[in-house]
Amino acid sequence: MRTRLFTAVGLALAGILVLGWAAFGSRAERSGDVKVVDVPTPPAPIALVHRLQRGETLGDVFEDHGLGPAATHAIAEAMGEFESPRRLRPGVAIHFVRRLGEPPARIRVDLDADRILHLWSAGDAAPRWSARLDSVQVVRDTLLLAGLIRSNLFDAELSGDVETLGDAERFDVAYRISQVFAWQIDFWRDLRQNDAYRLLIEREVRPDGSVRDARVLAADFRNDRRVLTGVRFEQSGAERAEYYDEAGEALRGQFLLAPLDIVRVTSGFNLRRFHPVLRRTRPHLGVDYGAARGTPVRATGAGRVTRAGWWGNYGNAVEIRHANNIRTRYAHLANVARGVAAGTQVEQGQVIGYVGDTGLATAPHLHYEFLRNGAQVNPARLQLPRAEPVAAESRERFAALRHVVLSRLRSLPMPVQPTQRARRTQD
């Protein structure tokens, strides 16, 4: 029995050894026969950026990056669906993606801050390119800001969501508040120290932090002893939004108080003014606004241009005919804006020229005249009608919007001068 048991165990061990050799030994022998094949990895694509130079054409750029005339023509056709290649301005970034030794297969053109054009090759024998236009995604937010006037709009002491403003936006706040109340406040003569404002701004912000667009939704302005309010509202069927007071009356008048955004009056309407060039007393039948050369000049009212160009002592000048037999004149311009000529229809606020010192002038400034029935009158003393109020059918919608924006606006206190601030703290 014992002999048989030993024999069985021996046979079992031998079987295990045979199976182990079959499983591992034979594989070890075969491992020497395995062949390793090196599959070459294609080189990584190369990305290049070229900025379009003045006088340079797309054909020049594409040729420098290995694209022939046929490919250039195909790319131009694909681009033409979204943007004319001839309209690309110097500085536009053109991104090329290519492999070593091959022409570009993908191109990206940053048309502007908001539009990106993607182009790619179909890879056919005959050059064929496709295009897709993408818009830069923006985030919409709102800001609450307040300002306390020291001497002018630009040096106001800002409070509220100030930390979110870029340097350019701080400067822009003054223009935005002046545009809302341009028909109620002369921002050179009417401002007082410790005047104040607050405004609710809606912005569209790009991924890089720059602002695509911004608009004032509501604003309050404390000017001396009066407080003005503006609410942005677009009536049904209107071409654009307007600003209205709390009662729904339009803030916009038929004429702006001044033809420049922020102005400095250097000489008012005066029937006995001493002329600095002629050195004698003569009537000054207009208002002179001091401003840097090149400052945009805006039409104070909508109308048709009757004269544009050189006009004797006026230098370069523009005259506009308005309704009710009213004309306005803008003189001593450095030059007239492009597209403005006799017979041209212009809108209120449209740029018609740029401040200069042409004609009988000693320094850059704008001479502005307001004529009624052919005679110059003092524009500062005119009481002109406003635009149409909120229509009856839009009153309910206006009231709902007014409640929302003014509640949000007035959650931020109106700034007060330091002495008033101290009194409130003590109380």
PDB file of N, CA and C in Angstrom, residues 25-104:
ATOM      1  N   GLY A  25       7.360  27.296 -19.451  1.00  0.00           N
ATOM      2  CA  GLY A  25       8.614  27.026 -20.158  1.00  0.00           C
ATOM      3  C   GLY A  25       8.498  27.297 -21.637  1.00  0.00           C
ATOM      4  N   SER A  26       7.416  26.818 -22.235  1.00  0.00           N
ATOM      5  CA  SER A  26       7.281  27.005 -23.675  1.00  0.00           C
ATOM      6  C   SER A  26       7.116  28.478 -24.016  1.00  0.00           C
ATOM      7  N   ARG A  27       6.399  29.255 -23.113  1.00  0.00           N
ATOM      8  CA  ARG A  27       6.212  30.684 -23.364  1.00  0.00           C
ATOM      9  C   ARG A  27       7.546  31.404 -23.287  1.00  0.00           C
ATOM     10  N   ALA A  28       8.368  30.986 -22.330  1.00  0.00           N
ATOM     11  CA  ALA A  28       9.687  31.617 -22.198  1.00  0.00           C
ATOM     12  C   ALA A  28      10.505  31.382 -23.442  1.00  0.00           C
ATOM     13  N   GLU A  29      10.386  30.117 -24.011  1.00  0.00           N
ATOM     14  CA  GLU A  29      11.136  29.847 -25.228  1.00  0.00           C
ATOM     15  C   GLU A  29      10.620  30.699 -26.381  1.00  0.00           C
ATOM     16  N   ARG A  30       9.227  30.893 -26.435  1.00  0.00           N
ATOM     17  CA  ARG A  30       8.656  31.650 -27.538  1.00  0.00           C
ATOM     18  C   ARG A  30       8.932  33.138 -27.443  1.00  0.00           C
ATOM     19  N   SER A  31       9.219  33.626 -26.202  1.00  0.00           N
ATOM     20  CA  SER A  31       9.429  35.065 -26.047  1.00  0.00           C
ATOM     21  C   SER A  31      10.580  35.556 -26.895  1.00  0.00           C
ATOM     22  N   GLY A  32      11.491  34.760 -27.155  1.00  0.00           N
ATOM     23  CA  GLY A  32      12.609  35.168 -27.992  1.00  0.00           C
ATOM     24  C   GLY A  32      12.208  35.365 -29.433  1.00  0.00           C
ATOM     25  N   ASP A  33      11.052  34.823 -29.834  1.00  0.00           N
ATOM     26  CA  ASP A  33      10.615  34.944 -31.220  1.00  0.00           C
ATOM     27  C   ASP A  33       9.736  36.163 -31.468  1.00  0.00           C
ATOM     28  N   VAL A  34       9.303  36.908 -30.384  1.00  0.00           N
ATOM     29  CA  VAL A  34       8.426  38.071 -30.543  1.00  0.00           C
ATOM     30  C   VAL A  34       9.212  39.215 -31.175  1.00  0.00           C
ATOM     31  N   LYS A  35       8.629  39.848 -32.223  1.00  0.00           N
ATOM     32  CA  LYS A  35       9.272  40.968 -32.908  1.00  0.00           C
ATOM     33  C   LYS A  35       8.599  42.275 -32.509  1.00  0.00           C
ATOM     34  N   VAL A  36       9.379  43.256 -32.095  1.00  0.00           N
ATOM     35  CA  VAL A  36       8.880  44.581 -31.730  1.00  0.00           C
ATOM     36  C   VAL A  36       8.982  45.484 -32.951  1.00  0.00           C
ATOM     37  N   VAL A  37       7.843  46.034 -33.387  1.00  0.00           N
ATOM     38  CA  VAL A  37       7.801  46.898 -34.567  1.00  0.00           C
ATOM     39  C   VAL A  37       7.632  48.345 -34.107  1.00  0.00           C
ATOM     40  N   ASP A  38       8.523  49.211 -34.484  1.00  0.00           N
ATOM     41  CA  ASP A  38       8.428  50.641 -34.155  1.00  0.00           C
ATOM     42  C   ASP A  38       7.557  51.342 -35.184  1.00  0.00           C
ATOM     43  N   VAL A  39       6.396  51.837 -34.712  1.00  0.00           N
ATOM     44  CA  VAL A  39       5.506  52.594 -35.584  1.00  0.00           C
ATOM     45  C   VAL A  39       5.837  54.075 -35.387  1.00  0.00           C
ATOM     46  N   PRO A  40       6.305  54.765 -36.395  1.00  0.00           N
ATOM     47  CA  PRO A  40       6.698  56.174 -36.221  1.00  0.00           C
ATOM     48  C   PRO A  40       5.485  57.054 -35.879  1.00  0.00           C
ATOM     49  N   THR A  41       5.641  57.875 -34.837  1.00  0.00           N
ATOM     50  CA  THR A  41       4.594  58.822 -34.444  1.00  0.00           C
ATOM     51  C   THR A  41       4.745  60.093 -35.264  1.00  0.00           C
ATOM     52  N   PRO A  42       3.661  60.558 -35.902  1.00  0.00           N
ATOM     53  CA  PRO A  42       3.783  61.786 -36.690  1.00  0.00           C
ATOM     54  C   PRO A  42       4.148  62.958 -35.789  1.00  0.00           C
ATOM     55  N   PRO A  43       4.927  63.880 -36.298  1.00  0.00           N
ATOM     56  CA  PRO A  43       5.327  65.022 -35.476  1.00  0.00           C
ATOM     57  C   PRO A  43       4.104  65.848 -35.077  1.00  0.00           C
ATOM     58  N   ALA A  44       4.197  66.441 -33.904  1.00  0.00           N
ATOM     59  CA  ALA A  44       3.078  67.253 -33.403  1.00  0.00           C
ATOM     60  C   ALA A  44       2.851  68.446 -34.328  1.00  0.00           C
ATOM     61  N   PRO A  45       1.587  68.870 -34.481  1.00  0.00           N
ATOM     62  CA  PRO A  45       1.314  70.041 -35.328  1.00  0.00           C
ATOM     63  C   PRO A  45       2.005  71.286 -34.780  1.00  0.00           C
ATOM     64  N   ILE A  46       2.370  72.159 -35.681  1.00  0.00           N
ATOM     65  CA  ILE A  46       3.014  73.423 -35.322  1.00  0.00           C
ATOM     66  C   ILE A  46       1.978  74.524 -35.425  1.00  0.00           C
ATOM     67  N   ALA A  47       1.872  75.352 -34.384  1.00  0.00           N
ATOM     68  CA  ALA A  47       0.942  76.480 -34.394  1.00  0.00           C
ATOM     69  C   ALA A  47       1.743  77.770 -34.554  1.00  0.00           C
ATOM     70  N   LEU A  48       1.362  78.588 -35.535  1.00  0.00           N
ATOM     71  CA  LEU A  48       2.036  79.850 -35.807  1.00  0.00           C
ATOM     72  C   LEU A  48       1.005  80.974 -35.826  1.00  0.00           C
ATOM     73  N   VAL A  49       1.402  82.150 -35.382  1.00  0.00           N
ATOM     74  CA  VAL A  49       0.511  83.315 -35.381  1.00  0.00           C
ATOM     75  C   VAL A  49       1.169  84.426 -36.191  1.00  0.00           C
ATOM     76  N   HIS A  50       0.393  84.985 -37.108  1.00  0.00           N
ATOM     77  CA  HIS A  50       0.884  86.096 -37.928  1.00  0.00           C
ATOM     78  C   HIS A  50      -0.083  87.259 -37.771  1.00  0.00           C
ATOM     79  N   ARG A  51       0.438  88.447 -37.529  1.00  0.00           N
ATOM     80  CA  ARG A  51      -0.401  89.649 -37.442  1.00  0.00           C
ATOM     81  C   ARG A  51      -0.295  90.420 -38.743  1.00  0.00           C
ATOM     82  N   LEU A  52      -1.449  90.695 -39.327  1.00  0.00           N
ATOM     83  CA  LEU A  52      -1.501  91.353 -40.625  1.00  0.00           C
ATOM     84  C   LEU A  52      -0.876  92.741 -40.544  1.00  0.00           C
ATOM     85  N   GLN A  53       0.052  93.019 -41.446  1.00  0.00           N
ATOM     86  CA  GLN A  53       0.740  94.304 -41.477  1.00  0.00           C
ATOM     87  C   GLN A  53       0.064  95.245 -42.475  1.00  0.00           C
ATOM     88  N   ARG A  54       0.285  96.534 -42.273  1.00  0.00           N
ATOM     89  CA  ARG A  54      -0.272  97.528 -43.183  1.00  0.00           C
ATOM     90  C   ARG A  54       0.282  97.312 -44.595  1.00  0.00           C
ATOM     91  N   GLY A  55      -0.579  97.290 -45.590  1.00  0.00           N
ATOM     92  CA  GLY A  55      -0.170  97.087 -46.972  1.00  0.00           C
ATOM     93  C   GLY A  55       0.012  95.633 -47.353  1.00  0.00           C
ATOM     94  N   GLU A  56      -0.140  94.721 -46.406  1.00  0.00           N
ATOM     95  CA  GLU A  56       0.041  93.292 -46.666  1.00  0.00           C
ATOM     96  C   GLU A  56      -1.303  92.671 -47.052  1.00  0.00           C
ATOM     97  N   THR A  57      -1.294  91.762 -48.025  1.00  0.00           N
ATOM     98  CA  THR A  57      -2.521  91.085 -48.438  1.00  0.00           C
ATOM     99  C   THR A  57      -2.544  89.672 -47.893  1.00  0.00           C
ATOM    100  N   LEU A  58      -3.738  89.075 -47.875  1.00  0.00           N
ATOM    101  CA  LEU A  58      -3.836  87.682 -47.432  1.00  0.00           C
ATOM    102  C   LEU A  58      -3.061  86.756 -48.351  1.00  0.00           C
ATOM    103  N   GLY A  59      -3.047  87.079 -49.650  1.00  0.00           N
ATOM    104  CA  GLY A  59      -2.274  86.261 -50.580  1.00  0.00           C
ATOM    105  C   GLY A  59      -0.806  86.215 -50.193  1.00  0.00           C
ATOM    106  N   ASP A  60      -0.251  87.366 -49.797  1.00  0.00           N
ATOM    107  CA  ASP A  60       1.141  87.412 -49.354  1.00  0.00           C
ATOM    108  C   ASP A  60       1.352  86.532 -48.125  1.00  0.00           C
ATOM    109  N   VAL A  61       0.437  86.658 -47.169  1.00  0.00           N
ATOM    110  CA  VAL A  61       0.570  85.899 -45.913  1.00  0.00           C
ATOM    111  C   VAL A  61       0.472  84.405 -46.179  1.00  0.00           C
ATOM    112  N   PHE A  62      -0.525  83.985 -46.977  1.00  0.00           N
ATOM    113  CA  PHE A  62      -0.710  82.561 -47.238  1.00  0.00           C
ATOM    114  C   PHE A  62       0.471  81.980 -48.021  1.00  0.00           C
ATOM    115  N   GLU A  63       1.007  82.745 -48.959  1.00  0.00           N
ATOM    116  CA  GLU A  63       2.160  82.273 -49.730  1.00  0.00           C
ATOM    117  C   GLU A  63       3.356  82.053 -48.811  1.00  0.00           C
ATOM    118  N   ASP A  64       3.556  82.956 -47.853  1.00  0.00           N
ATOM    119  CA  ASP A  64       4.674  82.812 -46.903  1.00  0.00           C
ATOM    120  C   ASP A  64       4.515  81.578 -46.037  1.00  0.00           C
ATOM    121  N   HIS A  65       3.280  81.084 -45.893  1.00  0.00           N
ATOM    122  CA  HIS A  65       3.051  79.911 -45.047  1.00  0.00           C
ATOM    123  C   HIS A  65       2.759  78.654 -45.872  1.00  0.00           C
ATOM    124  N   GLY A  66       3.180  78.659 -47.142  1.00  0.00           N
ATOM    125  CA  GLY A  66       3.146  77.439 -47.935  1.00  0.00           C
ATOM    126  C   GLY A  66       1.859  77.148 -48.654  1.00  0.00           C
ATOM    127  N   LEU A  67       0.972  78.112 -48.788  1.00  0.00           N
ATOM    128  CA  LEU A  67      -0.288  77.897 -49.500  1.00  0.00           C
ATOM    129  C   LEU A  67      -0.201  78.508 -50.890  1.00  0.00           C
ATOM    130  N   GLY A  68      -0.568  77.722 -51.897  1.00  0.00           N
ATOM    131  CA  GLY A  68      -0.488  78.181 -53.275  1.00  0.00           C
ATOM    132  C   GLY A  68      -1.689  79.014 -53.677  1.00  0.00           C
ATOM    133  N   PRO A  69      -1.698  79.522 -54.924  1.00  0.00           N
ATOM    134  CA  PRO A  69      -2.800  80.367 -55.411  1.00  0.00           C
ATOM    135  C   PRO A  69      -4.157  79.671 -55.371  1.00  0.00           C
ATOM    136  N   ALA A  70      -4.204  78.360 -55.707  1.00  0.00           N
ATOM    137  CA  ALA A  70      -5.493  77.659 -55.710  1.00  0.00           C
ATOM    138  C   ALA A  70      -6.070  77.579 -54.297  1.00  0.00           C
ATOM    139  N   ALA A  71      -5.209  77.259 -53.320  1.00  0.00           N
ATOM    140  CA  ALA A  71      -5.670  77.183 -51.928  1.00  0.00           C
ATOM    141  C   ALA A  71      -6.090  78.563 -51.423  1.00  0.00           C
ATOM    142  N   THR A  72      -5.325  79.584 -51.784  1.00  0.00           N
ATOM    143  CA  THR A  72      -5.650  80.952 -51.369  1.00  0.00           C
ATOM    144  C   THR A  72      -7.019  81.367 -51.899  1.00  0.00           C
ATOM    145  N   HIS A  73      -7.299  81.027 -53.153  1.00  0.00           N
ATOM    146  CA  HIS A  73      -8.590  81.349 -53.743  1.00  0.00           C
ATOM    147  C   HIS A  73      -9.714  80.614 -53.011  1.00  0.00           C
ATOM    148  N   ALA A  74      -9.488  79.340 -52.684  1.00  0.00           N
ATOM    149  CA  ALA A  74     -10.512  78.550 -51.998  1.00  0.00           C
ATOM    150  C   ALA A  74     -10.767  79.100 -50.595  1.00  0.00           C
ATOM    151  N   ILE A  75      -9.720  79.532 -49.897  1.00  0.00           N
ATOM    152  CA  ILE A  75      -9.877  80.100 -48.549  1.00  0.00           C
ATOM    153  C   ILE A  75     -10.642  81.418 -48.618  1.00  0.00           C
ATOM    154  N   ALA A  76     -10.292  82.255 -49.603  1.00  0.00           N
ATOM    155  CA  ALA A  76     -10.971  83.548 -49.747  1.00  0.00           C
ATOM    156  C   ALA A  76     -12.465  83.349 -50.017  1.00  0.00           C
ATOM    157  N   GLU A  77     -12.803  82.328 -50.828  1.00  0.00           N
ATOM    158  CA  GLU A  77     -14.215  82.052 -51.099  1.00  0.00           C
ATOM    159  C   GLU A  77     -14.940  81.606 -49.833  1.00  0.00           C
ATOM    160  N   ALA A  78     -14.277  80.760 -49.034  1.00  0.00           N
ATOM    161  CA  ALA A  78     -14.889  80.288 -47.790  1.00  0.00           C
ATOM    162  C   ALA A  78     -15.066  81.438 -46.801  1.00  0.00           C
ATOM    163  N   MET A  79     -14.079  82.324 -46.730  1.00  0.00           N
ATOM    164  CA  MET A  79     -14.163  83.479 -45.833  1.00  0.00           C
ATOM    165  C   MET A  79     -15.265  84.428 -46.243  1.00  0.00           C
ATOM    166  N   GLY A  80     -15.443  84.583 -47.557  1.00  0.00           N
ATOM    167  CA  GLY A  80     -16.368  85.584 -48.086  1.00  0.00           C
ATOM    168  C   GLY A  80     -17.790  85.428 -47.613  1.00  0.00           C
ATOM    169  N   GLU A  81     -18.155  84.241 -47.150  1.00  0.00           N
ATOM    170  CA  GLU A  81     -19.508  84.031 -46.642  1.00  0.00           C
ATOM    171  C   GLU A  81     -19.748  84.834 -45.364  1.00  0.00           C
ATOM    172  N   PHE A  82     -18.658  85.130 -44.626  1.00  0.00           N
ATOM    173  CA  PHE A  82     -18.789  85.809 -43.337  1.00  0.00           C
ATOM    174  C   PHE A  82     -18.108  87.179 -43.291  1.00  0.00           C
ATOM    175  N   GLU A  83     -17.004  87.338 -44.031  1.00  0.00           N
ATOM    176  CA  GLU A  83     -16.244  88.582 -43.986  1.00  0.00           C
ATOM    177  C   GLU A  83     -15.401  88.707 -45.243  1.00  0.00           C
ATOM    178  N   SER A  84     -15.416  89.892 -45.846  1.00  0.00           N
ATOM    179  CA  SER A  84     -14.597  90.112 -47.024  1.00  0.00           C
ATOM    180  C   SER A  84     -13.118  90.154 -46.628  1.00  0.00           C
ATOM    181  N   PRO A  85     -12.260  89.365 -47.280  1.00  0.00           N
ATOM    182  CA  PRO A  85     -10.830  89.401 -46.954  1.00  0.00           C
ATOM    183  C   PRO A  85     -10.230  90.793 -47.103  1.00  0.00           C
ATOM    184  N   ARG A  86     -10.808  91.618 -47.969  1.00  0.00           N
ATOM    185  CA  ARG A  86     -10.261  92.962 -48.177  1.00  0.00           C
ATOM    186  C   ARG A  86     -10.550  93.902 -47.019  1.00  0.00           C
ATOM    187  N   ARG A  87     -11.474  93.497 -46.146  1.00  0.00           N
ATOM    188  CA  ARG A  87     -11.838  94.367 -45.032  1.00  0.00           C
ATOM    189  C   ARG A  87     -11.025  94.088 -43.781  1.00  0.00           C
ATOM    190  N   LEU A  88     -10.145  93.119 -43.845  1.00  0.00           N
ATOM    191  CA  LEU A  88      -9.313  92.816 -42.676  1.00  0.00           C
ATOM    192  C   LEU A  88      -8.364  93.978 -42.407  1.00  0.00           C
ATOM    193  N   ARG A  89      -8.290  94.394 -41.175  1.00  0.00           N
ATOM    194  CA  ARG A  89      -7.477  95.545 -40.818  1.00  0.00           C
ATOM    195  C   ARG A  89      -6.112  95.113 -40.309  1.00  0.00           C
ATOM    196  N   PRO A  90      -5.117  95.989 -40.411  1.00  0.00           N
ATOM    197  CA  PRO A  90      -3.795  95.676 -39.852  1.00  0.00           C
ATOM    198  C   PRO A  90      -3.913  95.336 -38.366  1.00  0.00           C
ATOM    199  N   GLY A  91      -3.129  94.340 -37.952  1.00  0.00           N
ATOM    200  CA  GLY A  91      -3.164  93.899 -36.564  1.00  0.00           C
ATOM    201  C   GLY A  91      -4.004  92.674 -36.324  1.00  0.00           C
ATOM    202  N   VAL A  92      -4.839  92.284 -37.314  1.00  0.00           N
ATOM    203  CA  VAL A  92      -5.662  91.080 -37.160  1.00  0.00           C
ATOM    204  C   VAL A  92      -4.751  89.861 -37.023  1.00  0.00           C
ATOM    205  N   ALA A  93      -5.037  89.013 -36.035  1.00  0.00           N
ATOM    206  CA  ALA A  93      -4.225  87.820 -35.793  1.00  0.00           C
ATOM    207  C   ALA A  93      -4.735  86.650 -36.638  1.00  0.00           C
ATOM    208  N   ILE A  94      -3.811  86.014 -37.379  1.00  0.00           N
ATOM    209  CA  ILE A  94      -4.128  84.851 -38.207  1.00  0.00           C
ATOM    210  C   ILE A  94      -3.325  83.672 -37.666  1.00  0.00           C
ATOM    211  N   HIS A  95      -4.019  82.629 -37.204  1.00  0.00           N
ATOM    212  CA  HIS A  95      -3.377  81.467 -36.589  1.00  0.00           C
ATOM    213  C   HIS A  95      -3.328  80.325 -37.612  1.00  0.00           C
ATOM    214  N   PHE A  96      -2.142  79.744 -37.818  1.00  0.00           N
ATOM    215  CA  PHE A  96      -1.966  78.615 -38.732  1.00  0.00           C
ATOM    216  C   PHE A  96      -1.615  77.365 -37.928  1.00  0.00           C
ATOM    217  N   VAL A  97      -2.213  76.234 -38.308  1.00  0.00           N
ATOM    218  CA  VAL A  97      -1.865  74.930 -37.727  1.00  0.00           C
ATOM    219  C   VAL A  97      -1.411  74.037 -38.867  1.00  0.00           C
ATOM    220  N   ARG A  98      -0.185  73.526 -38.775  1.00  0.00           N
ATOM    221  CA  ARG A  98       0.378  72.716 -39.865  1.00  0.00           C
ATOM    222  C   ARG A  98       1.319  71.675 -39.288  1.00  0.00           C
ATOM    223  N   ARG A  99       1.579  70.621 -40.070  1.00  0.00           N
ATOM    224  CA  ARG A  99       2.597  69.639 -39.723  1.00  0.00           C
ATOM    225  C   ARG A  99       3.857  69.952 -40.510  1.00  0.00           C
ATOM    226  N   LEU A 100       4.971  69.498 -39.964  1.00  0.00           N
ATOM    227  CA  LEU A 100       6.262  69.799 -40.572  1.00  0.00           C
ATOM    228  C   LEU A 100       6.289  69.309 -42.021  1.00  0.00           C
ATOM    229  N   GLY A 101       6.634  70.205 -42.936  1.00  0.00           N
ATOM    230  CA  GLY A 101       6.729  69.850 -44.341  1.00  0.00           C
ATOM    231  C   GLY A 101       5.409  69.856 -45.079  1.00  0.00           C
ATOM    232  N   GLU A 102       4.317  70.215 -44.395  1.00  0.00           N
ATOM    233  CA  GLU A 102       3.004  70.240 -45.038  1.00  0.00           C
ATOM    234  C   GLU A 102       2.421  71.654 -44.961  1.00  0.00           C
ATOM    235  N   PRO A 103       1.543  71.998 -45.914  1.00  0.00           N
ATOM    236  CA  PRO A 103       0.875  73.308 -45.825  1.00  0.00           C
ATOM    237  C   PRO A 103      -0.142  73.291 -44.688  1.00  0.00           C
ATOM    238  N   PRO A 104      -0.563  74.441 -44.211  1.00  0.00           N
ATOM    239  CA  PRO A 104      -1.553  74.493 -43.122  1.00  0.00           C
ATOM    240  C   PRO A 104      -2.847  73.791 -43.506  1.00  0.00           C
TER     241      PRO A 104
END
